[in-house]
PDB file of C-alpha atoms in Angstrom:
ATOM      1  CA  UNK C1078      -0.157   0.043  -0.028  1.00  0.00           C
ATOM      2  CA  UNK C1079       2.883   2.558   0.882  1.00  0.00           C
ATOM      3  CA  UNK C1080       4.420   1.650  -2.313  1.00  0.00           C
ATOM      4  CA  UNK C1081       1.110   2.153  -4.267  1.00  0.00           C
ATOM      5  CA  UNK C1082       1.234   5.514  -2.738  1.00  0.00           C
ATOM      6  CA  UNK C1083       4.783   6.525  -3.262  1.00  0.00           C
ATOM      7  CA  UNK C1084       4.346   5.349  -7.110  1.00  0.00           C
ATOM      8  CA  UNK C1085       1.338   7.677  -7.048  1.00  0.00           C
ATOM      9  CA  UNK C1086       3.187  10.520  -5.596  1.00  0.00           C
ATOM     10  CA  UNK C1087       6.125  10.139  -8.053  1.00  0.00           C
ATOM     11  CA  UNK C1088       3.240  10.362 -10.730  1.00  0.00           C
ATOM     12  CA  UNK C1089       2.352  13.415  -9.396  1.00  0.00           C
ATOM     13  CA  UNK C1090       5.713  14.890  -8.976  1.00  0.00           C
ATOM     14  CA  UNK C1091       5.258  15.018  -5.137  1.00  0.00           C
ATOM     15  CA  UNK C1092       8.270  14.461  -4.023  1.00  0.00           C
ATOM     16  CA  UNK C1093       7.949  15.684  -0.748  1.00  0.00           C
ATOM     17  CA  UNK C1094       5.275  13.087   0.013  1.00  0.00           C
ATOM     18  CA  UNK C1095       7.634  10.499  -1.762  1.00  0.00           C
ATOM     19  CA  UNK C1096      10.473  11.232   0.487  1.00  0.00           C
ATOM     20  CA  UNK C1097       8.206  11.060   3.547  1.00  0.00           C
ATOM     21  CA  UNK C1098       6.442   7.839   2.724  1.00  0.00           C
ATOM     22  CA  UNK C1099      10.060   5.968   1.841  1.00  0.00           C
ATOM     23  CA  UNK C1100      11.491   7.329   5.009  1.00  0.00           C
ATOM     24  CA  UNK C1101       8.547   6.289   7.031  1.00  0.00           C
ATOM     25  CA  UNK C1102       8.449   2.842   5.890  1.00  0.00           C
ATOM     26  CA  UNK C1103      11.910   2.727   6.168  1.00  0.00           C
ATOM     27  CA  UNK C1104      11.933   2.970   9.823  1.00  0.00           C
ATOM     28  CA  UNK C1105       8.852   0.835  10.487  1.00  0.00           C
ATOM     29  CA  UNK C1106      10.863  -2.118   8.079  1.00  0.00           C
ATOM     30  CA  UNK C1107      13.836  -1.465  10.609  1.00  0.00           C
ATOM     31  CA  UNK C1108      11.548  -1.650  13.764  1.00  0.00           C
ATOM     32  CA  UNK C1109       9.787  -4.538  12.580  1.00  0.00           C
ATOM     33  CA  UNK C1110      12.808  -6.950  11.576  1.00  0.00           C
ATOM     34  CA  UNK C1111      15.228  -5.142  14.137  1.00  0.00           C
ATOM     35  CA  UNK C1112      13.169  -6.025  17.167  1.00  0.00           C
ATOM     36  CA  UNK C1113      12.858  -9.748  16.110  1.00  0.00           C
ATOM     37  CA  UNK C1114      16.535  -9.727  14.889  1.00  0.00           C
ATOM     38  CA  UNK C1115      17.934  -8.981  18.271  1.00  0.00           C
ATOM     39  CA  UNK C1116      15.880 -11.441  19.986  1.00  0.00           C
ATOM     40  CA  UNK C1117      17.000 -14.138  17.902  1.00  0.00           C
ATOM     41  CA  UNK C1118      20.421 -13.283  17.839  1.00  0.00           C
ATOM     42  CA  UNK C1119      20.479 -13.281  21.846  1.00  0.00           C
ATOM     43  CA  UNK C1120      18.469 -16.524  22.289  1.00  0.00           C
ATOM     44  CA  UNK C1121      19.825 -18.906  19.367  1.00  0.00           C
ATOM     45  CA  UNK C1122      21.789 -20.641  21.438  1.00  0.00           C
ATOM     46  CA  UNK C1123      18.921 -21.290  24.364  1.00  0.00           C
ATOM     47  CA  UNK C1124      16.278 -21.958  21.513  1.00  0.00           C
ATOM     48  CA  UNK C1125      18.891 -24.477  20.225  1.00  0.00           C
ATOM     49  CA  UNK C1126      19.939 -25.858  23.028  1.00  0.00           C
ATOM     50  CA  UNK C1127      16.264 -26.467  24.484  1.00  0.00           C
ATOM     51  CA  UNK C1128      14.477 -27.598  21.281  1.00  0.00           C
ATOM     52  CA  UNK C1129      17.496 -29.470  19.249  1.00  0.00           C
ATOM     53  CA  UNK C1130      19.649 -30.433  22.055  1.00  0.00           C
ATOM     54  CA  UNK C1131      23.609 -30.843  21.622  1.00  0.00           C
ATOM     55  CA  UNK C1132      23.322 -32.192  18.244  1.00  0.00           C
ATOM     56  CA  UNK C1133      23.201 -29.102  16.960  1.00  0.00           C
ATOM     57  CA  UNK C1134      25.152 -27.069  18.868  1.00  0.00           C
ATOM     58  CA  UNK C1135      27.478 -26.158  15.887  1.00  0.00           C
ATOM     59  CA  UNK C1136      24.805 -24.136  14.389  1.00  0.00           C
ATOM     60  CA  UNK C1137      24.277 -21.425  17.253  1.00  0.00           C
ATOM     61  CA  UNK C1138      26.888 -19.222  15.474  1.00  0.00           C
ATOM     62  CA  UNK C1139      25.150 -19.813  12.118  1.00  0.00           C
ATOM     63  CA  UNK C1140      21.774 -19.057  13.850  1.00  0.00           C
ATOM     64  CA  UNK C1141      22.818 -15.589  15.586  1.00  0.00           C
ATOM     65  CA  UNK C1142      24.584 -14.229  12.026  1.00  0.00           C
ATOM     66  CA  UNK C1143      21.430 -15.156   9.927  1.00  0.00           C
ATOM     67  CA  UNK C1144      19.222 -13.517  12.830  1.00  0.00           C
ATOM     68  CA  UNK C1145      19.896 -10.349  11.413  1.00  0.00           C
ATOM     69  CA  UNK C1146      19.574 -11.312   7.368  1.00  0.00           C
ATOM     70  CA  UNK C1147      16.081 -10.519   7.874  1.00  0.00           C
ATOM     71  CA  UNK C1148      16.707  -6.696   8.312  1.00  0.00           C
ATOM     72  CA  UNK C1149      18.507  -6.563   4.894  1.00  0.00           C
ATOM     73  CA  UNK C1150      16.141  -8.740   3.316  1.00  0.00           C
ATOM     74  CA  UNK C1151      13.065  -6.472   4.151  1.00  0.00           C
ATOM     75  CA  UNK C1152      14.941  -3.430   3.383  1.00  0.00           C
ATOM     76  CA  UNK C1153      15.881  -4.837  -0.301  1.00  0.00           C
ATOM     77  CA  UNK C1154      12.137  -5.831  -0.753  1.00  0.00           C
ATOM     78  CA  UNK C1155      11.165  -2.090   0.137  1.00  0.00           C
ATOM     79  CA  UNK C1156      13.894  -0.999  -2.472  1.00  0.00           C
ATOM     80  CA  UNK C1157      13.131  -3.223  -4.817  1.00  0.00           C
ATOM     81  CA  UNK C1158       9.293  -1.949  -4.805  1.00  0.00           C
ATOM     82  CA  UNK C1159      10.295   1.539  -4.700  1.00  0.00           C
ATOM     83  CA  UNK C1160      12.542   1.115  -8.036  1.00  0.00           C
ATOM     84  CA  UNK C1161       9.696  -0.309  -9.818  1.00  0.00           C
ATOM     85  CA  UNK C1162       7.423   2.398  -8.563  1.00  0.00           C
ATOM     86  CA  UNK C1163       9.539   5.174  -9.581  1.00  0.00           C
ATOM     87  CA  UNK C1164      10.535   3.797 -13.014  1.00  0.00           C
ATOM     88  CA  UNK C1165      14.028   3.055 -12.255  1.00  0.00           C
ATOM     89  CA  UNK C1166      14.254  -0.665 -13.192  1.00  0.00           C
ATOM     90  CA  UNK C1167      17.254  -0.194 -15.054  1.00  0.00           C
ATOM     91  CA  UNK C1168      18.874   0.991 -11.988  1.00  0.00           C
ATOM     92  CA  UNK C1169      17.601  -2.019 -10.069  1.00  0.00           C
ATOM     93  CA  UNK C1170      18.802  -4.497 -12.860  1.00  0.00           C
ATOM     94  CA  UNK C1171      22.397  -3.013 -12.889  1.00  0.00           C
ATOM     95  CA  UNK C1172      22.990  -3.232  -9.056  1.00  0.00           C
ATOM     96  CA  UNK C1173      21.386  -6.909  -8.971  1.00  0.00           C
ATOM     97  CA  UNK C1174      23.716  -7.762 -11.793  1.00  0.00           C
ATOM     98  CA  UNK C1175      26.563  -6.729 -10.179  1.00  0.00           C
ATOM     99  CA  UNK C1176      25.862  -7.939  -6.881  1.00  0.00           C
ATOM    100  CA  UNK C1177      25.880 -11.318  -8.387  1.00  0.00           C
ATOM    101  CA  UNK C1178      29.431 -11.252  -8.973  1.00  0.00           C
ATOM    102  CA  UNK C1179      30.210  -9.579  -5.864  1.00  0.00           C
ATOM    103  CA  UNK C1180      28.154 -12.476  -4.206  1.00  0.00           C
ATOM    104  CA  UNK C1181      30.399 -15.351  -5.922  1.00  0.00           C
ATOM    105  CA  UNK C1182      33.709 -13.824  -4.786  1.00  0.00           C
ATOM    106  CA  UNK C1183      32.280 -13.249  -1.026  1.00  0.00           C
ATOM    107  CA  UNK C1184      30.974 -17.158  -0.856  1.00  0.00           C
ATOM    108  CA  UNK C1185      34.706 -18.350  -2.224  1.00  0.00           C
ATOM    109  CA  UNK C1186      36.503 -16.126   0.385  1.00  0.00           C
ATOM    110  CA  UNK C1187      34.215 -17.447   3.170  1.00  0.00           C
ATOM    111  CA  UNK C1188      33.742 -21.001   2.375  1.00  0.00           C
ATOM    112  CA  UNK C1189      36.758 -22.016   0.207  1.00  0.00           C
ATOM    113  CA  UNK C1190      39.103 -24.083   2.370  1.00  0.00           C
ATOM    114  CA  UNK C1191      42.367 -22.917   3.433  1.00  0.00           C
ATOM    115  CA  UNK C1192      44.614 -25.383   1.345  1.00  0.00           C
ATOM    116  CA  UNK C1193      43.189 -24.460  -2.147  1.00  0.00           C
ATOM    117  CA  UNK C1194      45.507 -22.749  -4.719  1.00  0.00           C
ATOM    118  CA  UNK C1195      43.704 -19.381  -3.919  1.00  0.00           C
ATOM    119  CA  UNK C1196      42.691 -19.830  -0.223  1.00  0.00           C
ATOM    120  CA  UNK C1197      39.822 -19.165   1.631  1.00  0.00           C
ATOM    121  CA  UNK C1198      38.837 -18.808   5.250  1.00  0.00           C
ATOM    122  CA  UNK C1199      37.009 -22.156   5.153  1.00  0.00           C
ATOM    123  CA  UNK C1200      34.124 -21.510   7.675  1.00  0.00           C
ATOM    124  CA  UNK C1201      31.600 -23.903   6.181  1.00  0.00           C
ATOM    125  CA  UNK C1202      28.164 -23.105   7.381  1.00  0.00           C
ATOM    126  CA  UNK C1203      29.052 -20.006   9.596  1.00  0.00           C
ATOM    127  CA  UNK C1204      30.877 -18.971   6.154  1.00  0.00           C
ATOM    128  CA  UNK C1205      27.477 -19.228   4.144  1.00  0.00           C
ATOM    129  CA  UNK C1206      25.845 -17.001   6.858  1.00  0.00           C
ATOM    130  CA  UNK C1207      28.468 -14.683   6.601  1.00  0.00           C
ATOM    131  CA  UNK C1208      28.168 -14.563   2.789  1.00  0.00           C
ATOM    132  CA  UNK C1209      24.233 -13.760   3.205  1.00  0.00           C
ATOM    133  CA  UNK C1210      24.556 -11.332   5.626  1.00  0.00           C
ATOM    134  CA  UNK C1211      27.296  -9.469   3.895  1.00  0.00           C
ATOM    135  CA  UNK C1212      26.005  -9.622   0.573  1.00  0.00           C
ATOM    136  CA  UNK C1213      22.661  -8.045   2.155  1.00  0.00           C
ATOM    137  CA  UNK C1214      24.431  -5.328   3.497  1.00  0.00           C
ATOM    138  CA  UNK C1215      26.095  -4.384   0.398  1.00  0.00           C
ATOM    139  CA  UNK C1216      23.135  -4.613  -1.999  1.00  0.00           C
ATOM    140  CA  UNK C1217      21.165  -2.479   0.754  1.00  0.00           C
ATOM    141  CA  UNK C1218      23.733   0.368   1.015  1.00  0.00           C
ATOM    142  CA  UNK C1219      24.410   0.120  -3.130  1.00  0.00           C
ATOM    143  CA  UNK C1220      20.653   0.432  -3.555  1.00  0.00           C
ATOM    144  CA  UNK C1221      19.608   3.141  -0.777  1.00  0.00           C
ATOM    145  CA  UNK C1222      22.627   5.142  -2.234  1.00  0.00           C
ATOM    146  CA  UNK C1223      20.824   5.771  -5.467  1.00  0.00           C
ATOM    147  CA  UNK C1224      17.568   5.963  -3.954  1.00  0.00           C
ATOM    148  CA  UNK C1225      19.255   8.795  -1.579  1.00  0.00           C
ATOM    149  CA  UNK C1226      20.230  10.421  -4.820  1.00  0.00           C
ATOM    150  CA  UNK C1227      17.226  10.192  -6.470  1.00  0.00           C
ATOM    151  CA  UNK C1228      15.045  11.736  -3.258  1.00  0.00           C
ATOM    152  CA  UNK C1229      17.823  14.207  -2.670  1.00  0.00           C
ATOM    153  CA  UNK C1230      18.572  13.233   0.744  1.00  0.00           C
ATOM    154  CA  UNK C1231      21.810  12.257   2.387  1.00  0.00           C
ATOM    155  CA  UNK C1232      23.073   8.590   2.274  1.00  0.00           C
ATOM    156  CA  UNK C1233      24.113   9.340   5.800  1.00  0.00           C
ATOM    157  CA  UNK C1234      20.498   9.855   7.106  1.00  0.00           C
ATOM    158  CA  UNK C1235      19.761   6.010   6.435  1.00  0.00           C
ATOM    159  CA  UNK C1236      22.694   4.986   8.677  1.00  0.00           C
ATOM    160  CA  UNK C1237      21.053   7.313  11.330  1.00  0.00           C
ATOM    161  CA  UNK C1238      17.799   6.014  10.704  1.00  0.00           C
ATOM    162  CA  UNK C1239      19.328   2.360  11.026  1.00  0.00           C
ATOM    163  CA  UNK C1240      21.517   2.740  14.307  1.00  0.00           C
ATOM    164  CA  UNK C1241      18.591   4.805  15.841  1.00  0.00           C
ATOM    165  CA  UNK C1242      16.071   1.903  15.045  1.00  0.00           C
ATOM    166  CA  UNK C1243      18.455  -0.952  16.168  1.00  0.00           C
ATOM    167  CA  UNK C1244      20.123   0.564  18.921  1.00  0.00           C
ATOM    168  CA  UNK C1245      17.139   0.671  21.468  1.00  0.00           C
ATOM    169  CA  UNK C1246      16.398  -2.846  21.037  1.00  0.00           C
ATOM    170  CA  UNK C1247      20.080  -3.883  21.323  1.00  0.00           C
ATOM    171  CA  UNK C1248      20.053  -2.341  24.697  1.00  0.00           C
ATOM    172  CA  UNK C1249      16.678  -3.879  25.935  1.00  0.00           C
ATOM    173  CA  UNK C1250      18.075  -7.168  24.650  1.00  0.00           C
ATOM    174  CA  UNK C1251      20.995  -6.625  26.471  1.00  0.00           C
ATOM    175  CA  UNK C1252      19.160  -5.638  29.722  1.00  0.00           C
ATOM    176  CA  UNK C1253      16.529  -8.494  29.371  1.00  0.00           C
ATOM    177  CA  UNK C1254      19.529 -10.882  29.178  1.00  0.00           C
ATOM    178  CA  UNK C1255      21.169  -9.801  32.268  1.00  0.00           C
ATOM    179  CA  UNK C1256      17.744  -9.714  34.456  1.00  0.00           C
ATOM    180  CA  UNK C1257      16.803 -13.033  32.820  1.00  0.00           C
ATOM    181  CA  UNK C1258      20.354 -14.970  33.624  1.00  0.00           C
ATOM    182  CA  UNK C1259      20.242 -14.080  37.173  1.00  0.00           C
ATOM    183  CA  UNK C1260      16.377 -14.707  38.098  1.00  0.00           C
ATOM    184  CA  UNK C1261      15.648 -17.870  35.890  1.00  0.00           C
ATOM    185  CA  UNK C1262      16.563 -21.094  37.256  1.00  0.00           C
ATOM    186  CA  UNK C1263      16.995 -23.059  34.341  1.00  0.00           C
ATOM    187  CA  UNK C1264      17.113 -22.426  30.332  1.00  0.00           C
ATOM    188  CA  UNK C1265      13.468 -22.909  29.559  1.00  0.00           C
ATOM    189  CA  UNK C1266      12.536 -20.529  32.528  1.00  0.00           C
ATOM    190  CA  UNK C1267      15.133 -18.239  31.384  1.00  0.00           C
ATOM    191  CA  UNK C1268      13.741 -18.021  27.529  1.00  0.00           C
ATOM    192  CA  UNK C1269      10.100 -17.477  28.831  1.00  0.00           C
ATOM    193  CA  UNK C1270      11.789 -14.876  31.112  1.00  0.00           C
ATOM    194  CA  UNK C1271      13.636 -12.933  28.596  1.00  0.00           C
ATOM    195  CA  UNK C1272      10.828 -13.072  25.964  1.00  0.00           C
ATOM    196  CA  UNK C1273       8.299 -11.736  28.476  1.00  0.00           C
ATOM    197  CA  UNK C1274      10.492  -8.610  29.347  1.00  0.00           C
ATOM    198  CA  UNK C1275      11.801  -8.042  26.079  1.00  0.00           C
ATOM    199  CA  UNK C1276       8.245  -7.948  24.118  1.00  0.00           C
ATOM    200  CA  UNK C1277       6.679  -6.674  27.048  1.00  0.00           C
ATOM    201  CA  UNK C1278       9.126  -3.610  27.083  1.00  0.00           C
ATOM    202  CA  UNK C1279       9.327  -3.235  23.182  1.00  0.00           C
ATOM    203  CA  UNK C1280       5.757  -1.692  22.900  1.00  0.00           C
ATOM    204  CA  UNK C1281       6.450   0.851  25.675  1.00  0.00           C
ATOM    205  CA  UNK C1282       9.923   1.523  23.809  1.00  0.00           C
ATOM    206  CA  UNK C1283       7.974   2.285  20.777  1.00  0.00           C
ATOM    207  CA  UNK C1284       5.580   4.324  22.374  1.00  0.00           C
ATOM    208  CA  UNK C1285       7.697   6.101  24.309  1.00  0.00           C
ATOM    209  CA  UNK C1286       9.580   7.729  20.793  1.00  0.00           C
ATOM    210  CA  UNK C1287       7.547   6.681  17.937  1.00  0.00           C
ATOM    211  CA  UNK C1288       9.184   8.826  15.039  1.00  0.00           C
ATOM    212  CA  UNK C1289      11.986   6.741  15.863  1.00  0.00           C
ATOM    213  CA  UNK C1290      10.248   4.162  14.322  1.00  0.00           C
ATOM    214  CA  UNK C1291       8.502   5.839  11.561  1.00  0.00           C
ATOM    215  CA  UNK C1292       5.309   6.046  13.733  1.00  0.00           C
ATOM    216  CA  UNK C1293       3.269   9.129  14.880  1.00  0.00           C
ATOM    217  CA  UNK C1294       1.836   9.256  18.356  1.00  0.00           C
ATOM    218  CA  UNK C1295      -1.513   8.633  17.117  1.00  0.00           C
ATOM    219  CA  UNK C1296      -0.531   5.621  15.490  1.00  0.00           C
ATOM    220  CA  UNK C1297       0.419   4.160  19.000  1.00  0.00           C
ATOM    221  CA  UNK C1298      -2.170   5.796  20.846  1.00  0.00           C
ATOM    222  CA  UNK C1299      -3.940   2.516  21.925  1.00  0.00           C
ATOM    223  CA  UNK C1300      -6.565   4.333  24.059  1.00  0.00           C
ATOM    224  CA  UNK C1301      -8.377   5.264  20.489  1.00  0.00           C
ATOM    225  CA  UNK C1302      -8.555   1.664  19.485  1.00  0.00           C
ATOM    226  CA  UNK C1303     -10.354   0.645  23.016  1.00  0.00           C
ATOM    227  CA  UNK C1304     -12.931   3.155  22.158  1.00  0.00           C
ATOM    228  CA  UNK C1305     -16.469   1.927  21.132  1.00  0.00           C
ATOM    229  CA  UNK C1306     -17.749   3.046  17.718  1.00  0.00           C
TER     230      UNK C1306
END
């Protein structure tokens, strides 16, 4: 819906509204994906130990790395819709083709064994996870740079949005982790307590500063949803 409105604004030549729509959806995407990414990154070892046991303990680092991939996949999906909606398909195609070659090179560096003629890092599954994450970061950087140029915005504004949206969840996750480890008697109770603290405090965090996450005060005014029509 947002990209439909963005396409309509582009057709009308209303770049002020176009900028506002993109920045808002960009922040909302960071909010949703970032909240879940921090949770999964911090709790991946506990979840694997509880439900998959020691047989899959080696996947902990892979799961922690891949927890952040949906952030960049979500932004890339937003960017692709923006490119199509603003008739910049050629730019999007060129970025995608370039990143195919970059992705192959990154895969080789992370996965190829160290004893090859051209040695790699030999990180196996963790290397594949690092490849996906790094490739996602690079493609989002490239796409966002061209979008910033198109919207006449400074690219650093998107870096600021990224840090501004994720830092509160990282601090919240760190605090919830300290509390749960000190109070819970076992892993299951630790997971439940962490989840309760984290997802209980996250809405309060969003309500405290909604603009940081692309929302308005009216969007987070829960009282209006309780009123009878």
